[in-house]
mmCIF file with all atom_site columns, C-alpha atoms in Angstrom:
data_model
loop_
_atom_site.group_PDB
_atom_site.id
_atom_site.type_symbol
_atom_site.label_atom_id
_atom_site.label_alt_id
_atom_site.label_comp_id
_atom_site.label_asym_id
_atom_site.label_entity_id
_atom_site.label_seq_id
_atom_site.pdbx_PDB_ins_code
_atom_site.Cartn_x
_atom_site.Cartn_y
_atom_site.Cartn_z
_atom_site.occupancy
_atom_site.B_iso_or_equiv
_atom_site.pdbx_formal_charge
_atom_site.auth_seq_id
_atom_site.auth_comp_id
_atom_site.auth_asym_id
_atom_site.auth_atom_id
_atom_site.pdbx_PDB_model_num
ATOM 1   C CA . MET A 1 1   ? 15.123 -142.800 71.314 1.00 0.00 ? 3   MET A CA 1
ATOM 2   C CA . ALA A 1 2   ? 14.668 -146.203 69.716 1.00 0.00 ? 4   ALA A CA 1
ATOM 3   C CA . SER A 1 3   ? 13.673 -144.566 66.438 1.00 0.00 ? 5   SER A CA 1
ATOM 4   C CA . GLU A 1 4   ? 17.040 -142.830 66.075 1.00 0.00 ? 6   GLU A CA 1
ATOM 5   C CA . THR A 1 5   ? 19.394 -144.162 63.415 1.00 0.00 ? 7   THR A CA 1
ATOM 6   C CA . SER A 1 6   ? 22.628 -145.969 64.144 1.00 0.00 ? 8   SER A CA 1
ATOM 7   C CA . SER A 1 7   ? 24.499 -142.670 63.750 1.00 0.00 ? 9   SER A CA 1
ATOM 8   C CA . THR A 1 8   ? 23.186 -141.688 67.170 1.00 0.00 ? 10  THR A CA 1
ATOM 9   C CA . ALA A 1 9   ? 23.862 -145.037 68.808 1.00 0.00 ? 11  ALA A CA 1
ATOM 10  C CA . GLY A 1 10  ? 26.629 -145.584 71.301 1.00 0.00 ? 12  GLY A CA 1
ATOM 11  C CA . LEU A 1 11  ? 28.854 -143.118 73.063 1.00 0.00 ? 13  LEU A CA 1
ATOM 12  C CA . ALA A 1 12  ? 29.205 -140.700 70.145 1.00 0.00 ? 14  ALA A CA 1
ATOM 13  C CA . GLY A 1 13  ? 25.465 -140.670 69.612 1.00 0.00 ? 15  GLY A CA 1
ATOM 14  C CA . ARG A 1 14  ? 24.705 -139.936 73.243 1.00 0.00 ? 16  ARG A CA 1
ATOM 15  C CA . TYR A 1 15  ? 27.119 -137.004 73.347 1.00 0.00 ? 17  TYR A CA 1
ATOM 16  C CA . ALA A 1 16  ? 25.903 -135.731 69.958 1.00 0.00 ? 18  ALA A CA 1
ATOM 17  C CA . THR A 1 17  ? 22.258 -135.946 71.027 1.00 0.00 ? 19  THR A CA 1
ATOM 18  C CA . ALA A 1 18  ? 22.971 -134.125 74.289 1.00 0.00 ? 20  ALA A CA 1
ATOM 19  C CA . LEU A 1 19  ? 24.861 -131.363 72.471 1.00 0.00 ? 21  LEU A CA 1
ATOM 20  C CA . TYR A 1 20  ? 22.147 -131.068 69.835 1.00 0.00 ? 22  TYR A CA 1
ATOM 21  C CA . GLU A 1 21  ? 19.423 -130.725 72.467 1.00 0.00 ? 23  GLU A CA 1
ATOM 22  C CA . LEU A 1 22  ? 21.395 -128.111 74.422 1.00 0.00 ? 24  LEU A CA 1
ATOM 23  C CA . ALA A 1 23  ? 22.111 -126.158 71.224 1.00 0.00 ? 25  ALA A CA 1
ATOM 24  C CA . HIS A 1 24  ? 18.469 -126.401 70.164 1.00 0.00 ? 26  HIS A CA 1
ATOM 25  C CA . ASP A 1 25  ? 17.213 -125.216 73.539 1.00 0.00 ? 27  ASP A CA 1
ATOM 26  C CA . SER A 1 26  ? 19.618 -122.261 73.541 1.00 0.00 ? 28  SER A CA 1
ATOM 27  C CA . GLY A 1 27  ? 19.010 -121.407 69.871 1.00 0.00 ? 29  GLY A CA 1
ATOM 28  C CA . THR A 1 28  ? 22.655 -121.847 68.911 1.00 0.00 ? 30  THR A CA 1
ATOM 29  C CA . ILE A 1 29  ? 22.518 -124.877 66.609 1.00 0.00 ? 31  ILE A CA 1
ATOM 30  C CA . ASP A 1 30  ? 24.044 -123.082 63.625 1.00 0.00 ? 32  ASP A CA 1
ATOM 31  C CA . GLN A 1 31  ? 26.852 -121.592 65.722 1.00 0.00 ? 33  GLN A CA 1
ATOM 32  C CA . VAL A 1 32  ? 27.677 -124.925 67.378 1.00 0.00 ? 34  VAL A CA 1
ATOM 33  C CA . ALA A 1 33  ? 27.613 -126.680 63.993 1.00 0.00 ? 35  ALA A CA 1
ATOM 34  C CA . ALA A 1 34  ? 30.005 -124.077 62.557 1.00 0.00 ? 36  ALA A CA 1
ATOM 35  C CA . ASP A 1 35  ? 32.272 -124.423 65.605 1.00 0.00 ? 37  ASP A CA 1
ATOM 36  C CA . LEU A 1 36  ? 32.403 -128.189 65.196 1.00 0.00 ? 38  LEU A CA 1
ATOM 37  C CA . VAL A 1 37  ? 33.208 -127.925 61.490 1.00 0.00 ? 39  VAL A CA 1
ATOM 38  C CA . GLN A 1 38  ? 36.091 -125.615 62.364 1.00 0.00 ? 40  GLN A CA 1
ATOM 39  C CA . LEU A 1 39  ? 37.240 -127.934 65.156 1.00 0.00 ? 41  LEU A CA 1
ATOM 40  C CA . LYS A 1 40  ? 37.142 -130.906 62.784 1.00 0.00 ? 42  LYS A CA 1
ATOM 41  C CA . GLU A 1 41  ? 39.317 -128.971 60.316 1.00 0.00 ? 43  GLU A CA 1
ATOM 42  C CA . LEU A 1 42  ? 41.783 -128.099 63.093 1.00 0.00 ? 44  LEU A CA 1
ATOM 43  C CA . ILE A 1 43  ? 42.074 -131.772 64.011 1.00 0.00 ? 45  ILE A CA 1
ATOM 44  C CA . GLU A 1 44  ? 42.485 -132.876 60.390 1.00 0.00 ? 46  GLU A CA 1
ATOM 45  C CA . GLN A 1 45  ? 45.119 -130.242 59.611 1.00 0.00 ? 47  GLN A CA 1
ATOM 46  C CA . SER A 1 46  ? 47.293 -130.484 62.726 1.00 0.00 ? 48  SER A CA 1
ATOM 47  C CA . ALA A 1 47  ? 49.318 -133.533 63.680 1.00 0.00 ? 49  ALA A CA 1
ATOM 48  C CA . ASP A 1 48  ? 49.981 -131.916 67.065 1.00 0.00 ? 50  ASP A CA 1
ATOM 49  C CA . MET A 1 49  ? 46.248 -131.557 67.673 1.00 0.00 ? 51  MET A CA 1
ATOM 50  C CA . ARG A 1 50  ? 45.650 -135.194 66.722 1.00 0.00 ? 52  ARG A CA 1
ATOM 51  C CA . HIS A 1 51  ? 48.444 -136.217 69.108 1.00 0.00 ? 53  HIS A CA 1
ATOM 52  C CA . LEU A 1 52  ? 46.993 -134.064 71.881 1.00 0.00 ? 54  LEU A CA 1
ATOM 53  C CA . ILE A 1 53  ? 43.550 -135.627 71.695 1.00 0.00 ? 55  ILE A CA 1
ATOM 54  C CA . ALA A 1 54  ? 44.720 -139.206 71.113 1.00 0.00 ? 56  ALA A CA 1
ATOM 55  C CA . SER A 1 55  ? 47.663 -139.635 73.462 1.00 0.00 ? 57  SER A CA 1
ATOM 56  C CA . PRO A 1 56  ? 46.909 -141.481 76.688 1.00 0.00 ? 58  PRO A CA 1
ATOM 57  C CA . LEU A 1 57  ? 50.289 -140.308 77.993 1.00 0.00 ? 59  LEU A CA 1
ATOM 58  C CA . ILE A 1 58  ? 49.192 -136.683 78.299 1.00 0.00 ? 60  ILE A CA 1
ATOM 59  C CA . PRO A 1 59  ? 47.501 -136.178 81.672 1.00 0.00 ? 61  PRO A CA 1
ATOM 60  C CA . ARG A 1 60  ? 43.801 -135.318 81.597 1.00 0.00 ? 62  ARG A CA 1
ATOM 61  C CA . VAL A 1 61  ? 44.374 -131.937 83.252 1.00 0.00 ? 63  VAL A CA 1
ATOM 62  C CA . GLN A 1 62  ? 46.965 -130.921 80.665 1.00 0.00 ? 64  GLN A CA 1
ATOM 63  C CA . GLN A 1 63  ? 44.731 -132.094 77.808 1.00 0.00 ? 65  GLN A CA 1
ATOM 64  C CA . GLY A 1 64  ? 41.840 -130.124 79.244 1.00 0.00 ? 66  GLY A CA 1
ATOM 65  C CA . LYS A 1 65  ? 43.890 -126.944 79.676 1.00 0.00 ? 67  LYS A CA 1
ATOM 66  C CA . ALA A 1 66  ? 45.343 -127.230 76.169 1.00 0.00 ? 68  ALA A CA 1
ATOM 67  C CA . MET A 1 67  ? 41.916 -127.798 74.595 1.00 0.00 ? 69  MET A CA 1
ATOM 68  C CA . ALA A 1 68  ? 40.417 -124.942 76.624 1.00 0.00 ? 70  ALA A CA 1
ATOM 69  C CA . ALA A 1 69  ? 43.136 -122.610 75.343 1.00 0.00 ? 71  ALA A CA 1
ATOM 70  C CA . ILE A 1 70  ? 42.631 -123.763 71.754 1.00 0.00 ? 72  ILE A CA 1
ATOM 71  C CA . VAL A 1 71  ? 38.837 -123.382 71.703 1.00 0.00 ? 73  VAL A CA 1
ATOM 72  C CA . ALA A 1 72  ? 38.998 -120.042 73.530 1.00 0.00 ? 74  ALA A CA 1
ATOM 73  C CA . GLY A 1 73  ? 41.661 -118.777 71.135 1.00 0.00 ? 75  GLY A CA 1
ATOM 74  C CA . VAL A 1 74  ? 39.606 -119.715 68.097 1.00 0.00 ? 76  VAL A CA 1
ATOM 75  C CA . GLY A 1 75  ? 36.552 -117.983 69.543 1.00 0.00 ? 77  GLY A CA 1
ATOM 76  C CA . PHE A 1 76  ? 34.077 -120.826 69.797 1.00 0.00 ? 78  PHE A CA 1
ATOM 77  C CA . SER A 1 77  ? 30.702 -120.284 71.419 1.00 0.00 ? 79  SER A CA 1
ATOM 78  C CA . ASP A 1 78  ? 30.254 -120.827 75.136 1.00 0.00 ? 80  ASP A CA 1
ATOM 79  C CA . LEU A 1 79  ? 28.321 -124.052 74.605 1.00 0.00 ? 81  LEU A CA 1
ATOM 80  C CA . THR A 1 80  ? 31.015 -125.497 72.336 1.00 0.00 ? 82  THR A CA 1
ATOM 81  C CA . ARG A 1 81  ? 33.732 -124.548 74.828 1.00 0.00 ? 83  ARG A CA 1
ATOM 82  C CA . ARG A 1 82  ? 31.826 -126.200 77.673 1.00 0.00 ? 84  ARG A CA 1
ATOM 83  C CA . PHE A 1 83  ? 31.156 -129.290 75.547 1.00 0.00 ? 85  PHE A CA 1
ATOM 84  C CA . VAL A 1 84  ? 34.842 -129.708 74.712 1.00 0.00 ? 86  VAL A CA 1
ATOM 85  C CA . GLY A 1 85  ? 35.621 -129.192 78.409 1.00 0.00 ? 87  GLY A CA 1
ATOM 86  C CA . VAL A 1 86  ? 33.262 -132.006 79.391 1.00 0.00 ? 88  VAL A CA 1
ATOM 87  C CA . ILE A 1 87  ? 34.742 -134.264 76.720 1.00 0.00 ? 89  ILE A CA 1
ATOM 88  C CA . ALA A 1 88  ? 38.242 -133.520 78.052 1.00 0.00 ? 90  ALA A CA 1
ATOM 89  C CA . SER A 1 89  ? 37.313 -134.022 81.702 1.00 0.00 ? 91  SER A CA 1
ATOM 90  C CA . ASN A 1 90  ? 35.640 -137.338 80.856 1.00 0.00 ? 92  ASN A CA 1
ATOM 91  C CA . ARG A 1 91  ? 38.808 -138.435 79.014 1.00 0.00 ? 93  ARG A CA 1
ATOM 92  C CA . ARG A 1 92  ? 36.948 -138.731 75.700 1.00 0.00 ? 94  ARG A CA 1
ATOM 93  C CA . LEU A 1 93  ? 39.057 -136.422 73.509 1.00 0.00 ? 95  LEU A CA 1
ATOM 94  C CA . ALA A 1 94  ? 40.218 -139.379 71.409 1.00 0.00 ? 96  ALA A CA 1
ATOM 95  C CA . GLN A 1 95  ? 36.592 -139.860 70.343 1.00 0.00 ? 97  GLN A CA 1
ATOM 96  C CA . LEU A 1 96  ? 36.136 -136.185 69.396 1.00 0.00 ? 98  LEU A CA 1
ATOM 97  C CA . PRO A 1 97  ? 36.213 -136.748 65.593 1.00 0.00 ? 99  PRO A CA 1
ATOM 98  C CA . GLY A 1 98  ? 33.532 -139.432 65.963 1.00 0.00 ? 100 GLY A CA 1
ATOM 99  C CA . LEU A 1 99  ? 31.455 -137.187 68.220 1.00 0.00 ? 101 LEU A CA 1
ATOM 100 C CA . ILE A 1 100 ? 31.633 -134.396 65.650 1.00 0.00 ? 102 ILE A CA 1
ATOM 101 C CA . ALA A 1 101 ? 30.613 -136.779 62.859 1.00 0.00 ? 103 ALA A CA 1
ATOM 102 C CA . ALA A 1 102 ? 27.694 -138.056 64.946 1.00 0.00 ? 104 ALA A CA 1
ATOM 103 C CA . PHE A 1 103 ? 26.542 -134.478 65.631 1.00 0.00 ? 105 PHE A CA 1
ATOM 104 C CA . GLU A 1 104 ? 26.749 -133.589 61.930 1.00 0.00 ? 106 GLU A CA 1
ATOM 105 C CA . SER A 1 105 ? 24.807 -136.714 61.005 1.00 0.00 ? 107 SER A CA 1
ATOM 106 C CA . LEU A 1 106 ? 22.136 -136.009 63.632 1.00 0.00 ? 108 LEU A CA 1
ATOM 107 C CA . LEU A 1 107 ? 21.863 -132.390 62.478 1.00 0.00 ? 109 LEU A CA 1
ATOM 108 C CA . ALA A 1 108 ? 21.455 -133.462 58.849 1.00 0.00 ? 110 ALA A CA 1
ATOM 109 C CA . GLN A 1 109 ? 18.823 -136.018 59.850 1.00 0.00 ? 111 GLN A CA 1
ATOM 110 C CA . ARG A 1 110 ? 16.845 -133.468 61.863 1.00 0.00 ? 112 ARG A CA 1
ATOM 111 C CA . ARG A 1 111 ? 17.010 -131.010 58.959 1.00 0.00 ? 113 ARG A CA 1
ATOM 112 C CA . GLY A 1 112 ? 15.765 -133.650 56.531 1.00 0.00 ? 114 GLY A CA 1
ATOM 113 C CA . GLU A 1 113 ? 19.030 -133.803 54.635 1.00 0.00 ? 115 GLU A CA 1
ATOM 114 C CA . LEU A 1 114 ? 20.687 -136.874 53.216 1.00 0.00 ? 116 LEU A CA 1
ATOM 115 C CA . GLU A 1 115 ? 24.350 -137.423 53.845 1.00 0.00 ? 117 GLU A CA 1
ATOM 116 C CA . ALA A 1 116 ? 26.395 -138.313 50.787 1.00 0.00 ? 118 ALA A CA 1
ATOM 117 C CA . GLU A 1 117 ? 29.886 -139.650 51.281 1.00 0.00 ? 119 GLU A CA 1
ATOM 118 C CA . VAL A 1 118 ? 32.008 -138.707 48.270 1.00 0.00 ? 120 VAL A CA 1
ATOM 119 C CA . THR A 1 119 ? 35.410 -140.378 48.084 1.00 0.00 ? 121 THR A CA 1
ATOM 120 C CA . SER A 1 120 ? 37.937 -139.322 45.460 1.00 0.00 ? 122 SER A CA 1
ATOM 121 C CA . ALA A 1 121 ? 41.560 -140.162 44.712 1.00 0.00 ? 123 ALA A CA 1
ATOM 122 C CA . ILE A 1 122 ? 42.619 -136.543 45.215 1.00 0.00 ? 124 ILE A CA 1
ATOM 123 C CA . ALA A 1 123 ? 40.960 -133.579 46.887 1.00 0.00 ? 125 ALA A CA 1
ATOM 124 C CA . LEU A 1 124 ? 38.188 -132.162 44.728 1.00 0.00 ? 126 LEU A CA 1
ATOM 125 C CA . THR A 1 125 ? 38.288 -128.571 43.529 1.00 0.00 ? 127 THR A CA 1
ATOM 126 C CA . PRO A 1 126 ? 35.434 -126.264 44.552 1.00 0.00 ? 128 PRO A CA 1
ATOM 127 C CA . ALA A 1 127 ? 34.022 -126.490 41.011 1.00 0.00 ? 129 ALA A CA 1
ATOM 128 C CA . GLN A 1 128 ? 34.041 -130.299 41.187 1.00 0.00 ? 130 GLN A CA 1
ATOM 129 C CA . VAL A 1 129 ? 32.393 -130.248 44.620 1.00 0.00 ? 131 VAL A CA 1
ATOM 130 C CA . ASN A 1 130 ? 29.682 -127.958 43.243 1.00 0.00 ? 132 ASN A CA 1
ATOM 131 C CA . ALA A 1 131 ? 29.142 -130.266 40.253 1.00 0.00 ? 133 ALA A CA 1
ATOM 132 C CA . VAL A 1 132 ? 28.772 -133.314 42.498 1.00 0.00 ? 134 VAL A CA 1
ATOM 133 C CA . ALA A 1 133 ? 26.569 -131.403 44.957 1.00 0.00 ? 135 ALA A CA 1
ATOM 134 C CA . GLY A 1 134 ? 24.345 -130.287 42.095 1.00 0.00 ? 136 GLY A CA 1
ATOM 135 C CA . SER A 1 135 ? 23.874 -133.759 40.624 1.00 0.00 ? 137 SER A CA 1
ATOM 136 C CA . ILE A 1 136 ? 22.983 -135.750 43.753 1.00 0.00 ? 138 ILE A CA 1
ATOM 137 C CA . PRO A 1 137 ? 19.755 -133.923 44.746 1.00 0.00 ? 139 PRO A CA 1
ATOM 138 C CA . GLY A 1 138 ? 18.372 -134.612 41.267 1.00 0.00 ? 140 GLY A CA 1
ATOM 139 C CA . ALA A 1 139 ? 18.835 -138.338 41.788 1.00 0.00 ? 141 ALA A CA 1
ATOM 140 C CA . THR A 1 140 ? 17.524 -138.434 45.355 1.00 0.00 ? 142 THR A CA 1
ATOM 141 C CA . GLY A 1 141 ? 14.947 -135.652 45.377 1.00 0.00 ? 143 GLY A CA 1
ATOM 142 C CA . ARG A 1 142 ? 16.246 -134.407 48.736 1.00 0.00 ? 144 ARG A CA 1
ATOM 143 C CA . LYS A 1 143 ? 18.742 -131.874 49.983 1.00 0.00 ? 145 LYS A CA 1
ATOM 144 C CA . VAL A 1 144 ? 22.161 -133.470 50.396 1.00 0.00 ? 146 VAL A CA 1
ATOM 145 C CA . ARG A 1 145 ? 25.099 -132.711 52.680 1.00 0.00 ? 147 ARG A CA 1
ATOM 146 C CA . LEU A 1 146 ? 28.420 -133.849 51.254 1.00 0.00 ? 148 LEU A CA 1
ATOM 147 C CA . VAL A 1 147 ? 31.070 -135.566 53.330 1.00 0.00 ? 149 VAL A CA 1
ATOM 148 C CA . LEU A 1 148 ? 34.278 -135.432 51.311 1.00 0.00 ? 150 LEU A CA 1
ATOM 149 C CA . LYS A 1 149 ? 36.996 -138.041 51.731 1.00 0.00 ? 151 LYS A CA 1
ATOM 150 C CA . VAL A 1 150 ? 40.234 -138.748 49.900 1.00 0.00 ? 152 VAL A CA 1
ATOM 151 C CA . ASP A 1 151 ? 41.490 -142.266 49.200 1.00 0.00 ? 153 ASP A CA 1
ATOM 152 C CA . PRO A 1 152 ? 44.501 -142.432 46.840 1.00 0.00 ? 154 PRO A CA 1
ATOM 153 C CA . LYS A 1 153 ? 43.848 -146.170 46.329 1.00 0.00 ? 155 LYS A CA 1
ATOM 154 C CA . LEU A 1 154 ? 40.955 -145.246 44.017 1.00 0.00 ? 156 LEU A CA 1
ATOM 155 C CA . ILE A 1 155 ? 43.546 -144.040 41.460 1.00 0.00 ? 157 ILE A CA 1
ATOM 156 C CA . GLY A 1 156 ? 40.908 -141.795 39.875 1.00 0.00 ? 158 GLY A CA 1
ATOM 157 C CA . GLY A 1 157 ? 37.160 -141.298 39.613 1.00 0.00 ? 159 GLY A CA 1
ATOM 158 C CA . LEU A 1 158 ? 34.672 -141.166 42.465 1.00 0.00 ? 160 LEU A CA 1
ATOM 159 C CA . ARG A 1 159 ? 32.848 -143.365 44.901 1.00 0.00 ? 161 ARG A CA 1
ATOM 160 C CA . VAL A 1 160 ? 29.538 -141.854 46.069 1.00 0.00 ? 162 VAL A CA 1
ATOM 161 C CA . LYS A 1 161 ? 27.521 -143.401 48.882 1.00 0.00 ? 163 LYS A CA 1
ATOM 162 C CA . VAL A 1 162 ? 24.064 -142.045 49.708 1.00 0.00 ? 164 VAL A CA 1
ATOM 163 C CA . GLY A 1 163 ? 22.304 -144.077 52.351 1.00 0.00 ? 165 GLY A CA 1
ATOM 164 C CA . SER A 1 164 ? 22.604 -147.705 51.306 1.00 0.00 ? 166 SER A CA 1
ATOM 165 C CA . ARG A 1 165 ? 23.224 -146.849 47.645 1.00 0.00 ? 167 ARG A CA 1
ATOM 166 C CA . LEU A 1 166 ? 26.790 -146.890 46.360 1.00 0.00 ? 168 LEU A CA 1
ATOM 167 C CA . VAL A 1 167 ? 27.894 -145.633 42.966 1.00 0.00 ? 169 VAL A CA 1
ATOM 168 C CA . ASP A 1 168 ? 31.485 -146.681 42.375 1.00 0.00 ? 170 ASP A CA 1
ATOM 169 C CA . ALA A 1 169 ? 33.027 -145.037 39.328 1.00 0.00 ? 171 ALA A CA 1
ATOM 170 C CA . SER A 1 170 ? 36.623 -145.367 40.511 1.00 0.00 ? 172 SER A CA 1
ATOM 171 C CA . ILE A 1 171 ? 39.420 -146.516 38.267 1.00 0.00 ? 173 ILE A CA 1
ATOM 172 C CA . ALA A 1 172 ? 40.519 -149.069 40.876 1.00 0.00 ? 174 ALA A CA 1
ATOM 173 C CA . THR A 1 173 ? 37.124 -150.789 40.716 1.00 0.00 ? 175 THR A CA 1
ATOM 174 C CA . LYS A 1 174 ? 37.108 -150.716 36.914 1.00 0.00 ? 176 LYS A CA 1
ATOM 175 C CA . LEU A 1 175 ? 40.583 -152.279 36.842 1.00 0.00 ? 177 LEU A CA 1
ATOM 176 C CA . SER A 1 176 ? 39.479 -154.931 39.317 1.00 0.00 ? 178 SER A CA 1
ATOM 177 C CA . ARG A 1 177 ? 36.451 -155.791 37.156 1.00 0.00 ? 179 ARG A CA 1
ATOM 178 C CA . LEU A 1 178 ? 38.660 -155.942 34.061 1.00 0.00 ? 180 LEU A CA 1
ATOM 179 C CA . GLN A 1 179 ? 41.085 -158.250 35.876 1.00 0.00 ? 181 GLN A CA 1
ATOM 180 C CA . LEU A 1 180 ? 38.220 -160.570 36.874 1.00 0.00 ? 182 LEU A CA 1
ATOM 181 C CA . ALA A 1 181 ? 36.857 -160.560 33.330 1.00 0.00 ? 183 ALA A CA 1
ATOM 182 C CA . MET A 1 182 ? 40.280 -161.447 31.905 1.00 0.00 ? 184 MET A CA 1
ATOM 183 C CA . LYS A 1 183 ? 40.690 -164.325 34.376 1.00 0.00 ? 185 LYS A CA 1
ATOM 184 C CA . GLY A 1 184 ? 37.325 -165.688 33.315 1.00 0.00 ? 186 GLY A CA 1
ATOM 185 C CA . THR A 1 185 ? 38.272 -165.872 29.636 1.00 0.00 ? 187 THR A CA 1
ATOM 186 C CA . ALA A 1 186 ? 41.797 -167.255 30.083 1.00 0.00 ? 188 ALA A CA 1
#
C-alpha cells in the first residue's frame, strides 16, 4: 500500500481502495464507475442533495434513508447502493465528493491513464472538450482522463494541470504578468 499515490491516502483513499477492490472482485468496475459519475453529477446539480449530505443537523438515519431512496430510484448497482449505505451509516456523506474523486483517480491510475485537470472561465462546449482531450495525449504520450472545472476568476482561457505540469493560458494570469511588468518599468 505504500506505493499508492497520495490520491489514495487518508479516509477517501481507504474507502476508494475498498470499493475498487470489491468492484474488481465482482467484475463491476465499469458499472460502479458509471454510478459514481452519475452520483457526482447529482450532487453538483442539486443544492438539496448537497445540503442532505453536508448537514450535521439531519439525523444519520434520515440521511441514510434519503440516500437509499435516491440511489435506488436512480437504479445504481447493488455494490454502489451498499457502498453509499455504508458511507451514510458511518456518517461520512459529507466526504462523498472526495471519495468519488479518490475512486476516479485510483481507477485512472490502475488503467494507466493520466488525470488532466482543465479549468476554464466558463463551461466548455463538447467540441472544446474534444479539442482539449485530443491535444493532451500528444504532449504526454499517454491516455488522459479530463477533470473539468469552472473558475470565473480566470476571465478567459484555460489552465491545464497534468501531474506536476501546469500550463496556464488564462487571461487573469496574463493580466497579472502584464501588471508586474508595468510596475517594473515605472
